[in-house]
PDB file of C-alpha atoms in Angstrom:
ATOM      1  CA  UNK T 124      29.257 -17.404 -12.053  1.00 41.00           C
ATOM      2  CA  UNK T 125      32.701 -16.263 -13.087  1.00 48.00           C
ATOM      3  CA  UNK T 126      32.705 -18.549 -16.138  1.00 82.00           C
ATOM      4  CA  UNK T 127      29.608 -18.808 -18.282  1.00 91.00           C
ATOM      5  CA  UNK T 128      28.927 -22.138 -19.964  1.00 97.00           C
ATOM      6  CA  UNK T 129      26.724 -23.220 -22.843  1.00 98.00           C
ATOM      7  CA  UNK T 130      24.263 -25.974 -21.987  1.00 98.00           C
ATOM      8  CA  UNK T 131      22.161 -28.063 -24.373  1.00 98.00           C
ATOM      9  CA  UNK T 132      19.119 -29.497 -22.570  1.00 98.00           C
ATOM     10  CA  UNK T 133      16.436 -31.775 -23.968  1.00 97.00           C
ATOM     11  CA  UNK T 134      12.935 -31.868 -22.540  1.00 93.00           C
ATOM     12  CA  UNK T 135      13.232 -28.368 -21.094  1.00 94.00           C
ATOM     13  CA  UNK T 136       9.626 -27.200 -21.233  1.00 91.00           C
ATOM     14  CA  UNK T 137       8.598 -28.917 -18.006  1.00 87.00           C
ATOM     15  CA  UNK T 138       9.797 -30.832 -14.980  1.00 90.00           C
ATOM     16  CA  UNK T 139      13.459 -31.144 -14.111  1.00 93.00           C
ATOM     17  CA  UNK T 140      14.569 -29.833 -17.509  1.00 94.00           C
ATOM     18  CA  UNK T 141      12.615 -26.625 -16.994  1.00 95.00           C
ATOM     19  CA  UNK T 142      13.958 -26.152 -13.459  1.00 95.00           C
ATOM     20  CA  UNK T 143      17.489 -26.668 -14.748  1.00 97.00           C
ATOM     21  CA  UNK T 144      17.110 -24.199 -17.635  1.00 97.00           C
ATOM     22  CA  UNK T 145      15.648 -21.560 -15.321  1.00 96.00           C
ATOM     23  CA  UNK T 146      18.427 -22.020 -12.775  1.00 97.00           C
ATOM     24  CA  UNK T 147      21.146 -21.835 -15.423  1.00 98.00           C
ATOM     25  CA  UNK T 148      19.806 -18.618 -16.910  1.00 96.00           C
ATOM     26  CA  UNK T 149      19.581 -17.117 -13.433  1.00 96.00           C
ATOM     27  CA  UNK T 150      23.264 -17.933 -12.944  1.00 97.00           C
ATOM     28  CA  UNK T 151      24.241 -16.319 -16.239  1.00 96.00           C
ATOM     29  CA  UNK T 152      24.799 -19.416 -18.362  1.00 98.00           C
ATOM     30  CA  UNK T 153      23.658 -19.816 -21.958  1.00 98.00           C
ATOM     31  CA  UNK T 154      20.978 -22.415 -22.686  1.00 98.00           C
ATOM     32  CA  UNK T 155      19.910 -24.167 -25.859  1.00 98.00           C
ATOM     33  CA  UNK T 156      16.721 -26.003 -24.950  1.00 97.00           C
ATOM     34  CA  UNK T 157      14.608 -28.499 -26.851  1.00 97.00           C
ATOM     35  CA  UNK T 158      11.015 -29.640 -26.674  1.00 94.00           C
ATOM     36  CA  UNK T 159       8.631 -31.270 -29.095  1.00 90.00           C
ATOM     37  CA  UNK T 160       6.721 -27.991 -29.323  1.00 90.00           C
ATOM     38  CA  UNK T 161       8.249 -24.532 -29.631  1.00 93.00           C
ATOM     39  CA  UNK T 162       5.249 -22.831 -28.034  1.00 92.00           C
ATOM     40  CA  UNK T 163       5.613 -24.866 -24.842  1.00 89.00           C
ATOM     41  CA  UNK T 164       9.270 -23.844 -24.586  1.00 92.00           C
ATOM     42  CA  UNK T 165       8.672 -20.161 -25.083  1.00 94.00           C
ATOM     43  CA  UNK T 166       5.673 -20.206 -22.759  1.00 93.00           C
ATOM     44  CA  UNK T 167       7.834 -21.696 -20.026  1.00 92.00           C
ATOM     45  CA  UNK T 168      11.130 -19.893 -20.647  1.00 94.00           C
ATOM     46  CA  UNK T 169      10.343 -16.888 -22.800  1.00 94.00           C
ATOM     47  CA  UNK T 170      11.363 -16.026 -26.379  1.00 95.00           C
ATOM     48  CA  UNK T 171      14.805 -16.472 -27.863  1.00 94.00           C
ATOM     49  CA  UNK T 172      17.370 -14.167 -26.281  1.00 95.00           C
ATOM     50  CA  UNK T 173      21.112 -13.642 -26.123  1.00 94.00           C
ATOM     51  CA  UNK T 174      21.347 -16.380 -23.488  1.00 96.00           C
ATOM     52  CA  UNK T 175      18.528 -18.623 -24.706  1.00 97.00           C
ATOM     53  CA  UNK T 176      17.862 -20.605 -27.890  1.00 98.00           C
ATOM     54  CA  UNK T 177      14.580 -22.564 -27.975  1.00 97.00           C
ATOM     55  CA  UNK T 178      14.567 -25.476 -30.423  1.00 97.00           C
ATOM     56  CA  UNK T 179      11.566 -27.601 -31.410  1.00 96.00           C
ATOM     57  CA  UNK T 180      12.911 -31.128 -31.880  1.00 96.00           C
ATOM     58  CA  UNK T 181      11.524 -34.613 -32.257  1.00 96.00           C
ATOM     59  CA  UNK T 182      14.290 -36.579 -30.572  1.00 96.00           C
ATOM     60  CA  UNK T 183      13.356 -39.751 -32.432  1.00 96.00           C
ATOM     61  CA  UNK T 184      14.235 -37.988 -35.725  1.00 97.00           C
ATOM     62  CA  UNK T 185      18.002 -38.312 -36.075  1.00 97.00           C
ATOM     63  CA  UNK T 186      18.260 -35.638 -38.769  1.00 98.00           C
ATOM     64  CA  UNK T 187      16.270 -33.182 -36.630  1.00 97.00           C
ATOM     65  CA  UNK T 188      18.536 -33.852 -33.657  1.00 98.00           C
ATOM     66  CA  UNK T 189      21.646 -33.294 -35.766  1.00 98.00           C
ATOM     67  CA  UNK T 190      20.229 -30.007 -37.041  1.00 98.00           C
ATOM     68  CA  UNK T 191      19.389 -28.818 -33.513  1.00 98.00           C
ATOM     69  CA  UNK T 192      22.811 -29.661 -32.091  1.00 98.00           C
ATOM     70  CA  UNK T 193      24.505 -27.994 -35.061  1.00 98.00           C
ATOM     71  CA  UNK T 194      22.322 -24.890 -34.721  1.00 98.00           C
ATOM     72  CA  UNK T 195      23.009 -24.580 -31.005  1.00 98.00           C
ATOM     73  CA  UNK T 196      26.752 -24.866 -31.557  1.00 98.00           C
ATOM     74  CA  UNK T 197      26.694 -22.333 -34.381  1.00 97.00           C
ATOM     75  CA  UNK T 198      24.550 -19.903 -32.383  1.00 97.00           C
ATOM     76  CA  UNK T 199      26.636 -19.918 -29.207  1.00 97.00           C
ATOM     77  CA  UNK T 200      30.006 -20.938 -30.664  1.00 97.00           C
ATOM     78  CA  UNK T 201      30.465 -23.875 -28.312  1.00 97.00           C
ATOM     79  CA  UNK T 202      28.783 -26.552 -26.236  1.00 98.00           C
ATOM     80  CA  UNK T 203      30.027 -27.292 -22.741  1.00 98.00           C
ATOM     81  CA  UNK T 204      27.377 -29.461 -21.102  1.00 98.00           C
ATOM     82  CA  UNK T 205      24.813 -31.678 -22.823  1.00 98.00           C
ATOM     83  CA  UNK T 206      21.893 -32.855 -20.696  1.00 98.00           C
ATOM     84  CA  UNK T 207      19.684 -35.635 -22.001  1.00 98.00           C
ATOM     85  CA  UNK T 208      16.641 -35.064 -19.831  1.00 96.00           C
ATOM     86  CA  UNK T 209      13.720 -35.736 -22.189  1.00 94.00           C
ATOM     87  CA  UNK T 210      11.687 -38.860 -21.622  1.00 93.00           C
ATOM     88  CA  UNK T 211       8.424 -40.129 -20.238  1.00 90.00           C
ATOM     89  CA  UNK T 212       7.106 -42.775 -17.909  1.00 92.00           C
ATOM     90  CA  UNK T 213       5.324 -45.895 -19.054  1.00 94.00           C
ATOM     91  CA  UNK T 214       3.519 -48.280 -16.730  1.00 94.00           C
ATOM     92  CA  UNK T 215       2.119 -51.739 -17.250  1.00 95.00           C
ATOM     93  CA  UNK T 216       3.190 -55.358 -17.254  1.00 96.00           C
ATOM     94  CA  UNK T 217       5.005 -56.642 -20.328  1.00 96.00           C
ATOM     95  CA  UNK T 218       1.971 -58.677 -21.341  1.00 96.00           C
ATOM     96  CA  UNK T 219      -0.248 -55.597 -21.283  1.00 96.00           C
ATOM     97  CA  UNK T 220       1.921 -53.330 -23.398  1.00 96.00           C
ATOM     98  CA  UNK T 221       1.832 -53.579 -27.169  1.00 96.00           C
ATOM     99  CA  UNK T 222       4.918 -53.707 -29.347  1.00 97.00           C
ATOM    100  CA  UNK T 223       4.160 -50.162 -30.512  1.00 96.00           C
ATOM    101  CA  UNK T 224       3.885 -48.827 -26.949  1.00 96.00           C
ATOM    102  CA  UNK T 225       7.163 -50.443 -25.920  1.00 97.00           C
ATOM    103  CA  UNK T 226       9.066 -49.347 -29.010  1.00 97.00           C
ATOM    104  CA  UNK T 227       7.890 -45.761 -28.640  1.00 96.00           C
ATOM    105  CA  UNK T 228       9.192 -45.695 -25.070  1.00 96.00           C
ATOM    106  CA  UNK T 229      12.596 -46.960 -26.181  1.00 98.00           C
ATOM    107  CA  UNK T 230      12.626 -44.585 -29.166  1.00 98.00           C
ATOM    108  CA  UNK T 231      12.193 -41.551 -26.920  1.00 96.00           C
ATOM    109  CA  UNK T 232      13.938 -42.573 -23.695  1.00 97.00           C
ATOM    110  CA  UNK T 233      16.898 -44.461 -25.194  1.00 98.00           C
ATOM    111  CA  UNK T 234      17.332 -43.746 -28.892  1.00 98.00           C
ATOM    112  CA  UNK T 235      16.574 -40.054 -28.431  1.00 98.00           C
ATOM    113  CA  UNK T 236      19.425 -39.933 -25.926  1.00 98.00           C
ATOM    114  CA  UNK T 237      21.721 -41.807 -28.306  1.00 98.00           C
ATOM    115  CA  UNK T 238      20.875 -39.440 -31.151  1.00 98.00           C
ATOM    116  CA  UNK T 239      21.900 -36.400 -29.110  1.00 98.00           C
ATOM    117  CA  UNK T 240      25.119 -38.017 -27.900  1.00 98.00           C
ATOM    118  CA  UNK T 241      26.051 -39.130 -31.420  1.00 98.00           C
ATOM    119  CA  UNK T 242      25.848 -35.596 -32.814  1.00 98.00           C
ATOM    120  CA  UNK T 243      27.240 -33.753 -29.790  1.00 98.00           C
ATOM    121  CA  UNK T 244      30.363 -35.864 -29.414  1.00 98.00           C
ATOM    122  CA  UNK T 245      32.235 -34.672 -32.537  1.00 98.00           C
ATOM    123  CA  UNK T 246      31.865 -31.084 -31.299  1.00 98.00           C
ATOM    124  CA  UNK T 247      32.992 -31.947 -27.775  1.00 98.00           C
ATOM    125  CA  UNK T 248      35.935 -33.991 -29.069  1.00 98.00           C
ATOM    126  CA  UNK T 249      37.029 -31.092 -31.248  1.00 98.00           C
ATOM    127  CA  UNK T 250      36.931 -28.828 -28.203  1.00 98.00           C
ATOM    128  CA  UNK T 251      38.778 -31.361 -26.056  1.00 98.00           C
ATOM    129  CA  UNK T 252      36.301 -30.851 -23.231  1.00 98.00           C
ATOM    130  CA  UNK T 253      32.687 -31.248 -22.238  1.00 98.00           C
ATOM    131  CA  UNK T 254      30.282 -33.114 -19.994  1.00 98.00           C
ATOM    132  CA  UNK T 255      27.398 -35.331 -21.049  1.00 98.00           C
ATOM    133  CA  UNK T 256      24.775 -35.767 -18.325  1.00 98.00           C
ATOM    134  CA  UNK T 257      22.092 -38.365 -18.945  1.00 98.00           C
ATOM    135  CA  UNK T 258      19.019 -38.286 -16.718  1.00 97.00           C
ATOM    136  CA  UNK T 259      17.941 -41.826 -15.874  1.00 97.00           C
ATOM    137  CA  UNK T 260      15.963 -42.908 -12.793  1.00 95.00           C
ATOM    138  CA  UNK T 261      16.318 -44.910  -9.618  1.00 96.00           C
ATOM    139  CA  UNK T 262      14.101 -47.357 -11.519  1.00 94.00           C
ATOM    140  CA  UNK T 263      17.231 -48.277 -13.473  1.00 97.00           C
ATOM    141  CA  UNK T 264      18.775 -49.707 -10.302  1.00 94.00           C
ATOM    142  CA  UNK T 265      15.745 -50.772  -8.288  1.00 95.00           C
ATOM    143  CA  UNK T 266      12.635 -51.376 -10.333  1.00 90.00           C
ATOM    144  CA  UNK T 267       9.096 -51.546  -9.008  1.00 91.00           C
ATOM    145  CA  UNK T 268       6.126 -53.755  -9.844  1.00 90.00           C
ATOM    146  CA  UNK T 269       4.253 -52.499 -12.892  1.00 92.00           C
ATOM    147  CA  UNK T 270       7.077 -50.457 -14.400  1.00 93.00           C
ATOM    148  CA  UNK T 271       9.148 -53.067 -16.264  1.00 96.00           C
ATOM    149  CA  UNK T 272       9.466 -51.269 -19.591  1.00 96.00           C
ATOM    150  CA  UNK T 273      10.169 -47.901 -18.002  1.00 95.00           C
ATOM    151  CA  UNK T 274      12.837 -49.497 -15.818  1.00 96.00           C
ATOM    152  CA  UNK T 275      14.334 -51.192 -18.869  1.00 97.00           C
ATOM    153  CA  UNK T 276      14.617 -47.923 -20.796  1.00 98.00           C
ATOM    154  CA  UNK T 277      16.290 -46.223 -17.864  1.00 97.00           C
ATOM    155  CA  UNK T 278      18.585 -49.170 -17.191  1.00 98.00           C
ATOM    156  CA  UNK T 279      19.729 -48.873 -20.801  1.00 98.00           C
ATOM    157  CA  UNK T 280      20.503 -45.176 -20.286  1.00 98.00           C
ATOM    158  CA  UNK T 281      22.461 -45.927 -17.120  1.00 98.00           C
ATOM    159  CA  UNK T 282      24.398 -48.781 -18.730  1.00 98.00           C
ATOM    160  CA  UNK T 283      25.319 -46.877 -21.868  1.00 98.00           C
ATOM    161  CA  UNK T 284      26.507 -43.930 -19.776  1.00 98.00           C
ATOM    162  CA  UNK T 285      28.846 -46.137 -17.759  1.00 98.00           C
ATOM    163  CA  UNK T 286      30.648 -47.290 -20.896  1.00 98.00           C
ATOM    164  CA  UNK T 287      30.417 -43.885 -22.571  1.00 98.00           C
ATOM    165  CA  UNK T 288      32.357 -42.441 -19.639  1.00 98.00           C
ATOM    166  CA  UNK T 289      35.181 -44.885 -20.392  1.00 98.00           C
ATOM    167  CA  UNK T 290      35.052 -44.364 -24.149  1.00 98.00           C
ATOM    168  CA  UNK T 291      35.373 -40.563 -24.032  1.00 98.00           C
ATOM    169  CA  UNK T 292      37.670 -40.091 -21.035  1.00 98.00           C
ATOM    170  CA  UNK T 293      40.712 -39.813 -23.294  1.00 98.00           C
ATOM    171  CA  UNK T 294      39.157 -36.822 -25.072  1.00 98.00           C
ATOM    172  CA  UNK T 295      38.747 -34.750 -21.927  1.00 98.00           C
ATOM    173  CA  UNK T 296      35.000 -35.415 -21.862  1.00 98.00           C
ATOM    174  CA  UNK T 297      33.043 -36.542 -18.808  1.00 98.00           C
ATOM    175  CA  UNK T 298      29.855 -38.585 -18.717  1.00 98.00           C
ATOM    176  CA  UNK T 299      27.511 -38.900 -15.742  1.00 98.00           C
ATOM    177  CA  UNK T 300      24.179 -40.641 -15.305  1.00 98.00           C
ATOM    178  CA  UNK T 301      21.832 -38.922 -12.857  1.00 98.00           C
ATOM    179  CA  UNK T 302      19.337 -41.292 -11.222  1.00 97.00           C
ATOM    180  CA  UNK T 303      16.618 -39.321  -9.418  1.00 95.00           C
ATOM    181  CA  UNK T 304      13.916 -40.571  -7.133  1.00 91.00           C
ATOM    182  CA  UNK T 305      10.563 -38.836  -6.886  1.00 85.00           C
ATOM    183  CA  UNK T 306      10.584 -35.085  -7.498  1.00 78.00           C
ATOM    184  CA  UNK T 307       7.610 -32.745  -7.361  1.00 79.00           C
ATOM    185  CA  UNK T 308       7.159 -32.262 -11.099  1.00 71.00           C
ATOM    186  CA  UNK T 309       4.415 -33.281 -13.511  1.00 67.00           C
ATOM    187  CA  UNK T 310       6.062 -36.675 -14.149  1.00 69.00           C
ATOM    188  CA  UNK T 311       3.021 -38.553 -12.774  1.00 63.00           C
ATOM    189  CA  UNK T 312       0.560 -36.499 -14.837  1.00 65.00           C
ATOM    190  CA  UNK T 313      -0.930 -37.644 -18.172  1.00 73.00           C
ATOM    191  CA  UNK T 314       1.481 -35.264 -19.941  1.00 71.00           C
ATOM    192  CA  UNK T 315       4.471 -37.378 -18.900  1.00 71.00           C
ATOM    193  CA  UNK T 316       3.091 -40.818 -18.081  1.00 85.00           C
ATOM    194  CA  UNK T 317       1.259 -43.395 -20.163  1.00 90.00           C
ATOM    195  CA  UNK T 318      -0.484 -46.549 -18.989  1.00 91.00           C
ATOM    196  CA  UNK T 319      -1.441 -49.571 -21.105  1.00 90.00           C
ATOM    197  CA  UNK T 320      -4.284 -49.112 -23.561  1.00 90.00           C
ATOM    198  CA  UNK T 321      -5.350 -52.714 -23.013  1.00 91.00           C
ATOM    199  CA  UNK T 322      -4.874 -53.573 -19.321  1.00 90.00           C
ATOM    200  CA  UNK T 323      -5.227 -57.210 -18.274  1.00 94.00           C
ATOM    201  CA  UNK T 324      -7.546 -57.708 -15.307  1.00 91.00           C
ATOM    202  CA  UNK T 325      -5.388 -60.460 -13.799  1.00 95.00           C
ATOM    203  CA  UNK T 326      -2.579 -58.012 -12.937  1.00 94.00           C
ATOM    204  CA  UNK T 327      -4.065 -56.756  -9.675  1.00 93.00           C
ATOM    205  CA  UNK T 328      -0.624 -56.069  -8.160  1.00 93.00           C
ATOM    206  CA  UNK T 329       0.306 -53.913 -11.138  1.00 93.00           C
ATOM    207  CA  UNK T 330      -2.903 -51.879 -10.832  1.00 90.00           C
ATOM    208  CA  UNK T 331      -2.287 -51.418  -7.110  1.00 91.00           C
ATOM    209  CA  UNK T 332       1.270 -50.256  -7.781  1.00 89.00           C
ATOM    210  CA  UNK T 333       0.042 -47.694 -10.281  1.00 88.00           C
ATOM    211  CA  UNK T 334      -2.533 -46.380  -7.815  1.00 86.00           C
ATOM    212  CA  UNK T 335       0.150 -45.947  -5.138  1.00 82.00           C
ATOM    213  CA  UNK T 336       2.441 -44.043  -7.476  1.00 75.00           C
ATOM    214  CA  UNK T 337      -0.294 -41.854  -8.920  1.00 80.00           C
ATOM    215  CA  UNK T 338      -1.346 -40.856  -5.412  1.00 79.00           C
ATOM    216  CA  UNK T 339       2.122 -39.378  -4.937  1.00 75.00           C
ATOM    217  CA  UNK T 340       1.503 -36.745  -7.631  1.00 74.00           C
ATOM    218  CA  UNK T 341       2.194 -33.365  -6.084  1.00 69.00           C
ATOM    219  CA  UNK T 342       3.472 -34.985  -2.884  1.00 72.00           C
ATOM    220  CA  UNK T 343       6.897 -36.203  -4.007  1.00 76.00           C
ATOM    221  CA  UNK T 344       9.687 -35.437  -1.569  1.00 71.00           C
ATOM    222  CA  UNK T 345      12.195 -34.078  -4.056  1.00 77.00           C
ATOM    223  CA  UNK T 346      12.516 -30.356  -4.821  1.00 89.00           C
ATOM    224  CA  UNK T 347      13.245 -29.842  -8.562  1.00 92.00           C
ATOM    225  CA  UNK T 348      14.971 -26.511  -7.877  1.00 93.00           C
ATOM    226  CA  UNK T 349      17.443 -28.259  -5.574  1.00 93.00           C
ATOM    227  CA  UNK T 350      17.926 -31.043  -8.134  1.00 94.00           C
ATOM    228  CA  UNK T 351      18.756 -28.388 -10.744  1.00 96.00           C
ATOM    229  CA  UNK T 352      21.310 -26.806  -8.410  1.00 97.00           C
ATOM    230  CA  UNK T 353      22.853 -30.232  -7.769  1.00 97.00           C
ATOM    231  CA  UNK T 354      23.233 -30.878 -11.500  1.00 98.00           C
ATOM    232  CA  UNK T 355      24.892 -27.496 -12.001  1.00 97.00           C
ATOM    233  CA  UNK T 356      27.265 -28.284  -9.134  1.00 97.00           C
ATOM    234  CA  UNK T 357      27.984 -31.663 -10.718  1.00 97.00           C
ATOM    235  CA  UNK T 358      29.083 -29.965 -13.931  1.00 97.00           C
ATOM    236  CA  UNK T 359      31.508 -27.712 -12.013  1.00 96.00           C
ATOM    237  CA  UNK T 360      33.321 -30.608 -10.320  1.00 97.00           C
ATOM    238  CA  UNK T 361      36.903 -31.274 -11.369  1.00 96.00           C
ATOM    239  CA  UNK T 362      36.374 -35.030 -11.098  1.00 97.00           C
ATOM    240  CA  UNK T 363      32.641 -35.708 -11.435  1.00 98.00           C
ATOM    241  CA  UNK T 364      31.181 -39.140 -10.678  1.00 98.00           C
ATOM    242  CA  UNK T 365      29.829 -41.523 -13.288  1.00 98.00           C
ATOM    243  CA  UNK T 366      26.699 -42.048 -11.149  1.00 98.00           C
ATOM    244  CA  UNK T 367      24.775 -39.509  -9.106  1.00 98.00           C
ATOM    245  CA  UNK T 368      21.651 -40.389  -7.157  1.00 98.00           C
ATOM    246  CA  UNK T 369      19.233 -37.569  -6.344  1.00 97.00           C
ATOM    247  CA  UNK T 370      16.835 -37.812  -3.425  1.00 96.00           C
ATOM    248  CA  UNK T 371      16.612 -39.634  -0.108  1.00 94.00           C
ATOM    249  CA  UNK T 372      14.213 -42.162  -1.622  1.00 94.00           C
ATOM    250  CA  UNK T 373      16.665 -42.902  -4.429  1.00 96.00           C
ATOM    251  CA  UNK T 374      19.471 -43.462  -1.943  1.00 96.00           C
ATOM    252  CA  UNK T 375      17.336 -45.770   0.203  1.00 96.00           C
ATOM    253  CA  UNK T 376      16.155 -47.835  -2.773  1.00 95.00           C
ATOM    254  CA  UNK T 377      19.675 -48.139  -4.159  1.00 97.00           C
ATOM    255  CA  UNK T 378      21.070 -49.232  -0.806  1.00 98.00           C
ATOM    256  CA  UNK T 379      18.334 -51.840  -0.350  1.00 97.00           C
ATOM    257  CA  UNK T 380      19.020 -53.186  -3.845  1.00 97.00           C
ATOM    258  CA  UNK T 381      22.754 -53.413  -3.163  1.00 97.00           C
ATOM    259  CA  UNK T 382      22.096 -55.310   0.066  1.00 98.00           C
ATOM    260  CA  UNK T 383      19.704 -57.720  -1.661  1.00 97.00           C
ATOM    261  CA  UNK T 384      22.116 -58.264  -4.537  1.00 97.00           C
ATOM    262  CA  UNK T 385      24.977 -59.017  -2.157  1.00 98.00           C
ATOM    263  CA  UNK T 386      22.836 -61.566  -0.315  1.00 98.00           C
ATOM    264  CA  UNK T 387      21.836 -63.221  -3.578  1.00 98.00           C
ATOM    265  CA  UNK T 388      25.421 -63.320  -4.860  1.00 98.00           C
ATOM    266  CA  UNK T 389      26.557 -64.966  -1.653  1.00 98.00           C
ATOM    267  CA  UNK T 390      23.668 -67.444  -1.514  1.00 98.00           C
ATOM    268  CA  UNK T 391      24.247 -68.672  -5.067  1.00 98.00           C
ATOM    269  CA  UNK T 392      28.044 -68.424  -5.176  1.00 97.00           C
ATOM    270  CA  UNK T 393      28.437 -72.200  -5.223  1.00 96.00           C
ATOM    271  CA  UNK T 394      26.347 -72.676  -8.353  1.00 97.00           C
ATOM    272  CA  UNK T 395      27.955 -69.648  -9.988  1.00 97.00           C
ATOM    273  CA  UNK T 396      31.452 -71.019  -9.451  1.00 96.00           C
ATOM    274  CA  UNK T 397      30.531 -74.583 -10.472  1.00 95.00           C
ATOM    275  CA  UNK T 398      30.425 -73.815 -14.195  1.00 96.00           C
ATOM    276  CA  UNK T 399      34.162 -73.671 -14.934  1.00 93.00           C
ATOM    277  CA  UNK T 400      36.306 -76.480 -16.351  1.00 93.00           C
ATOM    278  CA  UNK T 401      37.656 -78.809 -13.659  1.00 87.00           C
ATOM    279  CA  UNK T 402      41.182 -77.922 -12.622  1.00 75.00           C
TER     280      UNK T 402
END
């Protein structure tokens, strides 16, 4: 690359975050990377180096996030691209999941993302440039049986990114939500996916959905190395999109959802339009 950038990536010890950090270092960029555990980061990416700053961070701890963002900026002198990649999957019907299980999912997947954005934005505004890339999921657009809470966390990430892009455009900052389909990472392993501690026997369709998804582990069609390259390309675009789907399956699910939504809008247009004051 002719111009080296500084990237801040959460959840970089495995999966898409790891593939992205590896690809960026190969291209000559600088990477500040976070994980809950420092040893997992250094095992995956090596020790701290001129181009690499590993940071152990609990993303649900706002003060820890602020300290990590500040340290990364001080170490490299700037931040160019912030990637909120950290998160985990949670399956189960709403009835099966406890309040604690649901809140933990939102704390990590949504509030962790918000914490990073909150502390990165003053630095990006001061620089008058930057790109925030939030990794969501196709589940945000087209949910599947048995994944209601996961879909809700990712829908929140997608929705907040849409408005964030409007809020920061005047500062020279871009915001994009990346919505991947299935990629061949460890996302469907116990390290990245939790299922309800107290399943309800009546939810046979939910159990069947979980079995189908778990059988895909190691067989997903998406290549994480190619996803990493796509995200790097995204950050080089002069006019990047607010939404970027990754994967043929993501595209197909999004298109099917758009078609179904259009049919539903048309079918119920009469009732929708009937609620205004008579003219």
